[in-house]
Amino acid sequence: MPSTRFSRRRLLAGIGAASAAAVAGCASLPAGPTDGVTSVRRAHLSMPATPRPNDPTDAQVLALRAHLDGLVTAAEPLYARADHGDALPEDVGVQVGAGVPSVREFLAESADAPASMDYGFARSRVSYAGFALGYLRGWFGLDDPAGGRERARDARASLADAGAETPRRAEKTRDYLAQVGWAERALRFGWLAVDQYDGETDRDPPASRADRAARVGTHYRQAAKARMHTTAGRHYAREYRRGLSDGATPVVGALDERRDALLSRVESGAPPRGRPRALADRYDDPAVAAYYRRLDNPRGSVAEQAHLARTAAEHGWHALGAVAALRAAANLAGYEHAVAADASAVRDGVAPAALFEAKRRVVRRVGALADRDGALGAWLAGEPARLVAAGEGYLDADVMDSRASARAVCFAFFRHAAGYAAALPALLERVEGA
């Protein structure tokens, strides 16, 4: 039976190279489009780091390890059974091999120091191990799609208990938004792990043995991911609660009121669908049209984050809802800043110096947010940093039809990022009630 040994080091090396390219600042801009912007000036514009609000503790790493080990341990006898007789379909055999022997080898790498396990890579293996266990159980008739679906829904139900356990008191609102918001973010991912496939897998019961096994594997993967995210959310919330003093006060009610007020302002001012395209249609110049078409991204981000804020409110994720409302308002500010740009600056290609100055403003604001507003500021500043990296990617000559259009789209990303970052300090004060 085929077995695949995935090279974790090769994958991490590739990710590291991509990350370095993304954050290298204006040095990543090709020599042609930047023209007179010197390498020295570019070197001083590396994007500041925007770390996430929390890192996993040793206890959290060990909990994930136990979860992953449990999946593989349950699957190994069935994998051996398939290997010695009832072989799996060839295409699935590779996938199942990635979730059983490859994961076992990965766990063995840190057997002498379990807490040193690569947490991020382990998270990526949960999907493989969950699917492998479910497929094998379905293949040998030990479970069916209905049973697998119940397993997934049981895992999703545990999210409600985890959400009820998140802290409701705070000493500093910004710390609460960062730490508890990060915990609730994990719970949301757990919900999505099940919910995004739930209706789809209720339809058309599979007829063949392989299809039935694949459906069971899908449900087991849902359950495995949901339990992983639930455990992570509980750990993050527990760490925040441990740091609270007796002087912490209730914060949820006030946050919900400010979230709703912010969302009301956002939803009343959000641009309608089709507005960016309508702006683009006013211009014959391809670069200007490309610039305005790109603005459908911040418009969509406004709607996406507003929807997330409403969804979070329904689930009782108070901190995440407030953070999503902040993001919706910041994206709206980014859209408005981009729309306000002078079209003449875009026509026939944005000048390299204009690109340089646009990025310089974002870099300064991202650095100020990370320095002044701590973990929350760094988390929120990650979005404008990402937008800058995405904009620079369009300067690749192979991405767009012309250099002028490529610079125009890059400029749109930079303007969106600048407006987003500039709006955050005032929005943070609004959410805090200052």
mmCIF file of N, CA, C and O in Angstrom, residues 273-295:
data_model
loop_
_atom_site.group_PDB
_atom_site.id
_atom_site.type_symbol
_atom_site.label_atom_id
_atom_site.label_comp_id
_atom_site.label_asym_id
_atom_site.label_seq_id
_atom_site.Cartn_x
_atom_site.Cartn_y
_atom_site.Cartn_z
ATOM 1 N N ARG A 273 -22.963 47.038 -3.369
ATOM 2 C CA ARG A 273 -22.308 46.145 -4.318
ATOM 3 C C ARG A 273 -22.355 46.761 -5.725
ATOM 4 O O ARG A 273 -23.363 47.304 -6.144
ATOM 5 N N GLY A 274 -21.255 46.702 -6.419
ATOM 6 C CA GLY A 274 -21.191 47.239 -7.772
ATOM 7 C C GLY A 274 -20.670 48.658 -7.855
ATOM 8 O O GLY A 274 -20.391 49.149 -8.952
ATOM 9 N N ARG A 275 -20.525 49.352 -6.721
ATOM 10 C CA ARG A 275 -20.044 50.728 -6.768
ATOM 11 C C ARG A 275 -18.637 50.846 -7.364
ATOM 12 O O ARG A 275 -18.392 51.705 -8.230
ATOM 13 N N PRO A 276 -17.659 50.036 -6.942
ATOM 14 C CA PRO A 276 -16.323 50.157 -7.537
ATOM 15 C C PRO A 276 -16.327 49.929 -9.054
ATOM 16 O O PRO A 276 -15.643 50.641 -9.792
ATOM 17 N N ARG A 277 -17.087 48.945 -9.511
ATOM 18 C CA ARG A 277 -17.138 48.701 -10.956
ATOM 19 C C ARG A 277 -17.769 49.888 -11.686
ATOM 20 O O ARG A 277 -17.356 50.251 -12.799
ATOM 21 N N ALA A 278 -18.782 50.491 -11.065
ATOM 22 C CA ALA A 278 -19.400 51.660 -11.687
ATOM 23 C C ALA A 278 -18.398 52.809 -11.790
ATOM 24 O O ALA A 278 -18.372 53.543 -12.790
ATOM 25 N N LEU A 279 -17.556 52.967 -10.766
ATOM 26 C CA LEU A 279 -16.514 53.991 -10.835
ATOM 27 C C LEU A 279 -15.519 53.677 -11.942
ATOM 28 O O LEU A 279 -15.090 54.563 -12.687
ATOM 29 N N ALA A 280 -15.142 52.396 -12.054
ATOM 30 C CA ALA A 280 -14.183 51.996 -13.085
ATOM 31 C C ALA A 280 -14.720 52.257 -14.482
ATOM 32 O O ALA A 280 -13.969 52.639 -15.394
ATOM 33 N N ASP A 281 -16.020 52.065 -14.664
ATOM 34 C CA ASP A 281 -16.617 52.229 -15.988
ATOM 35 C C ASP A 281 -16.626 53.681 -16.470
ATOM 36 O O ASP A 281 -16.867 53.941 -17.648
ATOM 37 N N ARG A 282 -16.352 54.603 -15.579
ATOM 38 C CA ARG A 282 -16.327 56.006 -15.979
ATOM 39 C C ARG A 282 -15.046 56.375 -16.740
ATOM 40 O O ARG A 282 -14.966 57.458 -17.342
ATOM 41 N N TYR A 283 -14.043 55.510 -16.690
ATOM 42 C CA TYR A 283 -12.733 55.867 -17.222
ATOM 43 C C TYR A 283 -12.341 54.932 -18.361
ATOM 44 O O TYR A 283 -12.530 53.716 -18.284
ATOM 45 N N ASP A 284 -11.772 55.515 -19.405
ATOM 46 C CA ASP A 284 -11.262 54.730 -20.521
ATOM 47 C C ASP A 284 -9.848 54.245 -20.261
ATOM 48 O O ASP A 284 -9.399 53.274 -20.870
ATOM 49 N N ASP A 285 -9.141 54.947 -19.375
ATOM 50 C CA ASP A 285 -7.757 54.579 -19.100
ATOM 51 C C ASP A 285 -7.710 53.237 -18.372
ATOM 52 O O ASP A 285 -8.320 53.081 -17.313
ATOM 53 N N PRO A 286 -7.002 52.234 -18.888
ATOM 54 C CA PRO A 286 -6.984 50.909 -18.264
ATOM 55 C C PRO A 286 -6.434 50.918 -16.841
ATOM 56 O O PRO A 286 -6.911 50.170 -15.982
ATOM 57 N N ALA A 287 -5.425 51.740 -16.580
ATOM 58 C CA ALA A 287 -4.838 51.779 -15.242
ATOM 59 C C ALA A 287 -5.829 52.320 -14.220
ATOM 60 O O ALA A 287 -5.967 51.785 -13.118
ATOM 61 N N VAL A 288 -6.527 53.393 -14.565
ATOM 62 C CA VAL A 288 -7.513 53.962 -13.640
ATOM 63 C C VAL A 288 -8.656 52.973 -13.410
ATOM 64 O O VAL A 288 -9.121 52.784 -12.280
ATOM 65 N N ALA A 289 -9.101 52.327 -14.492
ATOM 66 C CA ALA A 289 -10.177 51.338 -14.346
ATOM 67 C C ALA A 289 -9.733 50.187 -13.443
ATOM 68 O O ALA A 289 -10.501 49.706 -12.599
ATOM 69 N N ALA A 290 -8.486 49.741 -13.609
ATOM 70 C CA ALA A 290 -7.969 48.660 -12.768
ATOM 71 C C ALA A 290 -7.913 49.096 -11.308
ATOM 72 O O ALA A 290 -8.205 48.309 -10.395
ATOM 73 N N TYR A 291 -7.543 50.342 -11.075
ATOM 74 C CA TYR A 291 -7.491 50.871 -9.705
ATOM 75 C C TYR A 291 -8.857 50.796 -9.035
ATOM 76 O O TYR A 291 -8.995 50.280 -7.919
ATOM 77 N N TYR A 292 -9.878 51.274 -9.709
ATOM 78 C CA TYR A 292 -11.207 51.309 -9.090
ATOM 79 C C TYR A 292 -11.831 49.913 -8.974
ATOM 80 O O TYR A 292 -12.555 49.637 -8.012
ATOM 81 N N ARG A 293 -11.553 49.047 -9.926
ATOM 82 C CA ARG A 293 -12.064 47.677 -9.796
ATOM 83 C C ARG A 293 -11.480 46.990 -8.568
ATOM 84 O O ARG A 293 -12.159 46.220 -7.895
ATOM 85 N N ARG A 294 -10.250 47.283 -8.285
ATOM 86 C CA ARG A 294 -9.604 46.695 -7.111
ATOM 87 C C ARG A 294 -10.312 47.090 -5.804
ATOM 88 O O ARG A 294 -10.289 46.352 -4.816
ATOM 89 N N LEU A 295 -11.006 48.203 -5.803
ATOM 90 C CA LEU A 295 -11.660 48.680 -4.586
ATOM 91 C C LEU A 295 -12.869 47.844 -4.203
ATOM 92 O O LEU A 295 -13.486 48.081 -3.161
#
